[in-house]
Amino acid sequence: MKFIMLAYTNAQTWVEGSWDPEEFQKACDFYEQLGKELTESGEFVSTAGLGDPSLTRTIRATAAGTVAADGPYAEVKEVLASYGIVDVVSADRAYEIAQRIVDTVGDIVEVRPLMDGSAES
C-alpha cells in the first residue's frame, strides 16, 4: 500500500529562516536515519523537499479563463515543506512513521493513500 506523507512546517519560520540550528540539525539527522531504515526495510519509495512558497504559482480555471497567481494561497500558518512516499503493509504502518516524524520534528504530517490501486481509499 503506497501512501504520500505531506509535511507542513511553520510559515513564519520558513519565511524568516529562523530555525534553531540545533533543532534543524536534529531534524536533518532524524530524516537521514529514517530514510536509511525505510530503505533497508524496503518501504522507501521517494522523498523531496519543496522550494520556497514565494516561488509558487497557482493555476486555476475561472469564468474569464485560466488564471495564474503568485503564491500558494492567502495567509497561511503552515507551508507544505516536503513529501515522502512509502510502500507499507498497512495504513497503521504509515501512521506510525508519520507519528515518529511529528514526535521528533514537530511538523504536521498529512498521510494520504495513493490512488494507484495499491491502497484502499
PDB file of N, CA and C in Angstrom, residues 58-68:
ATOM      1  N   THR A  58      -0.039  29.395  -8.565  1.00  0.00           N
ATOM      2  CA  THR A  58      -1.281  28.636  -8.517  1.00  0.00           C
ATOM      3  C   THR A  58      -2.044  28.912  -9.807  1.00  0.00           C
ATOM      4  N   ILE A  59      -2.360  27.864 -10.534  1.00  0.00           N
ATOM      5  CA  ILE A  59      -3.067  27.979 -11.807  1.00  0.00           C
ATOM      6  C   ILE A  59      -4.473  27.443 -11.597  1.00  0.00           C
ATOM      7  N   ARG A  60      -5.487  28.236 -11.973  1.00  0.00           N
ATOM      8  CA  ARG A  60      -6.861  27.761 -11.810  1.00  0.00           C
ATOM      9  C   ARG A  60      -7.746  28.288 -12.930  1.00  0.00           C
ATOM     10  N   ALA A  61      -8.803  27.542 -13.166  1.00  0.00           N
ATOM     11  CA  ALA A  61      -9.793  27.955 -14.167  1.00  0.00           C
ATOM     12  C   ALA A  61     -10.803  28.890 -13.523  1.00  0.00           C
ATOM     13  N   THR A  62     -11.150  29.947 -14.239  1.00  0.00           N
ATOM     14  CA  THR A  62     -12.196  30.874 -13.799  1.00  0.00           C
ATOM     15  C   THR A  62     -13.143  31.099 -14.965  1.00  0.00           C
ATOM     16  N   ALA A  63     -14.214  31.803 -14.717  1.00  0.00           N
ATOM     17  CA  ALA A  63     -15.165  32.114 -15.779  1.00  0.00           C
ATOM     18  C   ALA A  63     -14.502  32.926 -16.892  1.00  0.00           C
ATOM     19  N   ALA A  64     -13.475  33.701 -16.529  1.00  0.00           N
ATOM     20  CA  ALA A  64     -12.770  34.534 -17.504  1.00  0.00           C
ATOM     21  C   ALA A  64     -11.645  33.773 -18.216  1.00  0.00           C
ATOM     22  N   GLY A  65     -11.408  32.531 -17.838  1.00  0.00           N
ATOM     23  CA  GLY A  65     -10.325  31.738 -18.434  1.00  0.00           C
ATOM     24  C   GLY A  65      -9.351  31.286 -17.367  1.00  0.00           C
ATOM     25  N   THR A  66      -8.238  30.774 -17.798  1.00  0.00           N
ATOM     26  CA  THR A  66      -7.225  30.289 -16.868  1.00  0.00           C
ATOM     27  C   THR A  66      -6.440  31.454 -16.289  1.00  0.00           C
ATOM     28  N   VAL A  67      -6.233  31.416 -14.985  1.00  0.00           N
ATOM     29  CA  VAL A  67      -5.542  32.493 -14.284  1.00  0.00           C
ATOM     30  C   VAL A  67      -4.384  31.898 -13.494  1.00  0.00           C
ATOM     31  N   ALA A  68      -3.241  32.577 -13.548  1.00  0.00           N
ATOM     32  CA  ALA A  68      -2.078  32.183 -12.752  1.00  0.00           C
ATOM     33  C   ALA A  68      -1.828  33.266 -11.718  1.00  0.00           C
TER      34      ALA A  68
END
